[in-house]
Amino acid sequence: DGVPDIAAGAFNMARVYSGADGTILHSFHAEAEPCGPSSCYVQFGWAVDGLPDADGDGCNELIVGSFPNDVVLDLPGYASVRSGKSGATLLVLQGDEPDQGFGGAVAGLGDANGDGKPDFAVGAPLTGVNTGSVEVHSSVPLPLTSDVHLLSVQAGGIQTLLLDVGAGASGLLYLVLGS
């Protein structure tokens, strides 16, 4: 219909509403997830964001973050990408470690790696002591490659980041995120 739709997350659910008339287009619940509320105590729908069309059906997708709740934080969270047309699960990513809060934030980024498919970020705000982390993923099951560089500003002050990519990688988009 050409009118942008609205995504909303709530405790253990995520919905997509029509921007034209407010009707529910898709409703997703934690029970249908690989790690539902009774088995791992994650808060499905903690974070939601849109993602440009990843599966070629002409409709934008939905990213849903599932953050471990404060009762059982010793489990990893996860993030899933849902088809904006059919509602089908296109991709599910689970955090690497418990207690990191993977899925606490999600964001659609556009095409960050130049493969023609949209990419997205998943935040893990509890990684490390007084730090967090953000991972950038492709919407197709091909990982982005990069070196891991962690900066800590526990004591406050200013951190300077120098990115030297060399002449062969100039002109590309680089994303630096902080939390």
Short mmCIF file of C-alpha atoms in Angstrom, two decimals:
data_model
loop_
_atom_site.label_atom_id
_atom_site.label_comp_id
_atom_site.label_asym_id
_atom_site.label_seq_id
_atom_site.Cartn_x
_atom_site.Cartn_y
_atom_site.Cartn_z
CA ASP A 1 0.00 0.00 0.00
CA GLY A 2 3.07 2.27 0.08
CA VAL A 3 2.54 3.32 3.73
CA PRO A 4 5.35 2.35 6.16
CA ASP A 5 4.25 -0.24 8.73
CA ILE A 6 4.94 -0.11 12.47
CA ALA A 7 6.81 -2.75 14.50
CA ALA A 8 6.34 -3.02 18.26
CA GLY A 9 7.77 -5.35 20.87
CA ALA A 10 6.19 -6.30 24.19
CA PHE A 11 6.85 -8.94 26.84
CA ASN A 12 7.29 -12.20 24.88
CA MET A 13 5.70 -10.94 21.67
CA ALA A 14 6.35 -8.74 18.65
CA ARG A 15 3.79 -7.33 16.25
CA VAL A 16 3.74 -5.55 12.92
CA TYR A 17 0.87 -3.11 12.38
CA SER A 18 -0.33 -1.64 9.11
CA GLY A 19 0.74 1.98 8.83
CA ALA A 20 -2.36 2.64 6.73
CA ASP A 21 -5.09 1.43 9.10
CA GLY A 22 -3.45 -0.04 12.22
CA THR A 23 -4.53 -3.64 11.64
CA ILE A 24 -2.20 -6.38 12.86
CA LEU A 25 -0.23 -7.78 9.93
CA HIS A 26 1.95 -10.22 11.90
CA SER A 27 2.02 -11.36 15.50
CA PHE A 28 4.97 -13.38 16.83
CA HIS A 29 5.03 -15.08 20.22
CA ALA A 30 7.86 -16.56 22.29
CA GLU A 31 6.27 -20.02 22.40
CA ALA A 32 7.12 -20.46 18.72
CA GLU A 33 10.77 -19.56 19.25
CA PRO A 34 13.67 -22.01 19.67
CA CYS A 35 14.13 -20.75 23.21
CA GLY A 36 10.65 -19.99 24.58
CA PRO A 37 9.80 -18.45 27.96
CA SER A 38 9.33 -21.73 29.82
CA SER A 39 12.64 -23.21 28.67
CA CYS A 40 15.15 -20.39 28.91
CA TYR A 41 13.47 -17.28 30.31
CA VAL A 42 14.23 -14.87 27.52
CA GLN A 43 12.14 -11.82 26.83
CA PHE A 44 11.22 -12.24 23.19
CA GLY A 45 10.37 -8.84 21.68
CA TRP A 46 12.70 -6.90 23.99
CA ALA A 47 14.00 -5.05 20.90
CA VAL A 48 12.58 -4.78 17.37
CA ASP A 49 13.60 -2.97 14.21
CA GLY A 50 12.91 -3.06 10.50
CA LEU A 51 15.27 -4.43 7.88
CA PRO A 52 15.15 -3.82 4.12
CA ASP A 53 13.97 -6.76 2.00
CA ALA A 54 16.38 -9.66 2.55
CA ASP A 55 14.57 -12.57 0.87
CA GLY A 56 13.63 -10.88 -2.41
CA ASP A 57 9.84 -10.92 -1.90
CA GLY A 58 9.51 -7.13 -2.14
CA CYS A 59 8.63 -6.63 1.55
CA ASN A 60 10.82 -5.36 4.39
CA GLU A 61 11.70 -7.75 7.20
CA LEU A 62 11.56 -7.56 11.02
CA ILE A 63 14.44 -8.15 13.45
CA VAL A 64 13.40 -9.31 16.94
CA GLY A 65 15.79 -9.31 19.91
CA SER A 66 15.26 -11.69 22.81
CA PHE A 67 17.06 -10.57 25.94
CA PRO A 68 17.55 -12.93 28.93
CA ASN A 69 15.34 -11.79 31.78
CA ASP A 70 16.71 -10.74 35.15
CA VAL A 71 15.61 -13.99 36.84
CA VAL A 72 17.88 -16.25 34.81
CA LEU A 73 20.70 -14.21 33.26
CA ASP A 74 23.00 -17.22 32.87
CA LEU A 75 21.53 -17.95 29.43
CA PRO A 76 22.39 -16.40 26.06
CA GLY A 77 19.84 -14.26 24.30
CA TYR A 78 19.10 -14.40 20.61
CA ALA A 79 17.90 -12.40 17.62
CA SER A 80 15.74 -13.53 14.72
CA VAL A 81 14.93 -12.10 11.31
CA ARG A 82 11.31 -12.53 10.18
CA SER A 83 9.84 -12.22 6.70
CA GLY A 84 7.68 -9.13 6.37
CA LYS A 85 5.49 -10.92 3.85
CA SER A 86 4.96 -14.43 5.21
CA GLY A 87 6.15 -14.03 8.81
CA ALA A 88 8.48 -17.01 8.37
CA THR A 89 11.73 -17.13 10.36
CA LEU A 90 14.57 -16.36 7.95
CA LEU A 91 17.50 -16.45 10.38
CA VAL A 92 18.12 -17.05 14.09
CA LEU A 93 21.33 -16.05 15.90
CA GLN A 94 22.12 -16.99 19.48
CA GLY A 95 24.61 -15.24 21.74
CA ASP A 96 27.98 -16.90 22.22
CA GLU A 97 28.08 -16.71 26.01
CA PRO A 98 25.59 -16.59 28.86
CA ASP A 99 25.22 -13.36 30.81
CA GLN A 100 26.08 -11.08 27.86
CA GLY A 101 22.52 -9.97 27.09
CA PHE A 102 22.73 -10.75 23.37
CA GLY A 103 19.55 -9.46 21.72
CA GLY A 104 19.24 -6.50 24.09
CA ALA A 105 19.30 -4.17 21.08
CA VAL A 106 18.83 -4.69 17.33
CA ALA A 107 19.17 -2.33 14.38
CA GLY A 108 18.78 -2.64 10.62
CA LEU A 109 21.82 -1.16 8.88
CA GLY A 110 21.31 -1.46 5.13
CA ASP A 111 24.07 -3.12 3.09
CA ALA A 112 27.19 -2.73 5.25
CA ASN A 113 29.39 -5.33 3.51
CA GLY A 114 28.51 -4.65 -0.15
CA ASP A 115 26.96 -8.05 -0.92
CA GLY A 116 23.64 -6.56 -2.02
CA LYS A 117 21.76 -7.85 1.05
CA PRO A 118 20.85 -5.83 4.15
CA ASP A 119 22.88 -6.26 7.32
CA PHE A 120 21.91 -5.72 10.94
CA ALA A 121 23.46 -5.15 14.35
CA VAL A 122 22.73 -7.06 17.56
CA GLY A 123 23.78 -5.58 20.88
CA ALA A 124 24.90 -7.43 23.98
CA PRO A 125 24.95 -4.72 26.68
CA LEU A 126 26.27 -6.98 29.45
CA THR A 127 29.44 -8.25 27.74
CA GLY A 128 32.41 -7.72 30.03
CA VAL A 129 32.61 -5.53 33.13
CA ASN A 130 31.07 -2.08 32.55
CA THR A 131 31.20 -2.70 28.80
CA GLY A 132 28.96 -4.01 26.06
CA SER A 133 29.40 -5.27 22.54
CA VAL A 134 27.72 -4.98 19.16
CA GLU A 135 27.91 -7.59 16.41
CA VAL A 136 27.13 -6.87 12.76
CA HIS A 137 25.57 -9.73 10.79
CA SER A 138 24.49 -10.30 7.23
CA SER A 139 20.81 -11.11 6.66
CA VAL A 140 21.93 -14.11 4.63
CA PRO A 141 23.79 -16.86 6.47
CA LEU A 142 27.26 -15.57 5.54
CA PRO A 143 29.22 -14.02 8.40
CA LEU A 144 30.90 -10.66 8.13
CA THR A 145 34.59 -10.91 8.84
CA SER A 146 36.51 -8.48 10.98
CA ASP A 147 39.07 -8.27 13.71
CA VAL A 148 37.66 -7.88 17.19
CA HIS A 149 38.76 -4.68 18.90
CA LEU A 150 37.40 -3.84 22.32
CA LEU A 151 37.77 -0.42 23.85
CA SER A 152 37.21 0.17 27.54
CA VAL A 153 36.37 3.51 29.05
CA GLN A 154 35.75 2.29 32.59
CA ALA A 155 37.73 5.14 34.11
CA GLY A 156 36.09 7.75 31.90
CA GLY A 157 37.92 10.17 29.66
CA ILE A 158 38.42 10.04 25.91
CA GLN A 159 39.32 7.11 23.69
CA THR A 160 40.75 7.72 20.22
CA LEU A 161 40.18 5.12 17.54
CA LEU A 162 42.33 5.00 14.41
CA LEU A 163 41.12 2.81 11.58
CA ASP A 164 43.80 2.06 8.98
CA VAL A 165 42.27 -0.16 6.30
CA GLY A 166 44.83 0.29 3.56
CA ALA A 167 44.37 1.49 -0.02
CA GLY A 168 42.58 -1.70 -1.15
CA ALA A 169 39.68 -1.16 1.23
CA SER A 170 39.27 2.59 0.87
CA GLY A 171 35.89 3.97 -0.09
CA LEU A 172 33.98 1.27 1.82
CA LEU A 173 31.54 1.87 4.64
CA TYR A 174 32.90 1.16 8.15
CA LEU A 175 30.67 1.22 11.18
CA VAL A 176 32.04 1.98 14.63
CA LEU A 177 29.59 1.60 17.51
CA GLY A 178 29.94 2.36 21.17
CA SER A 179 27.88 1.68 24.23
#
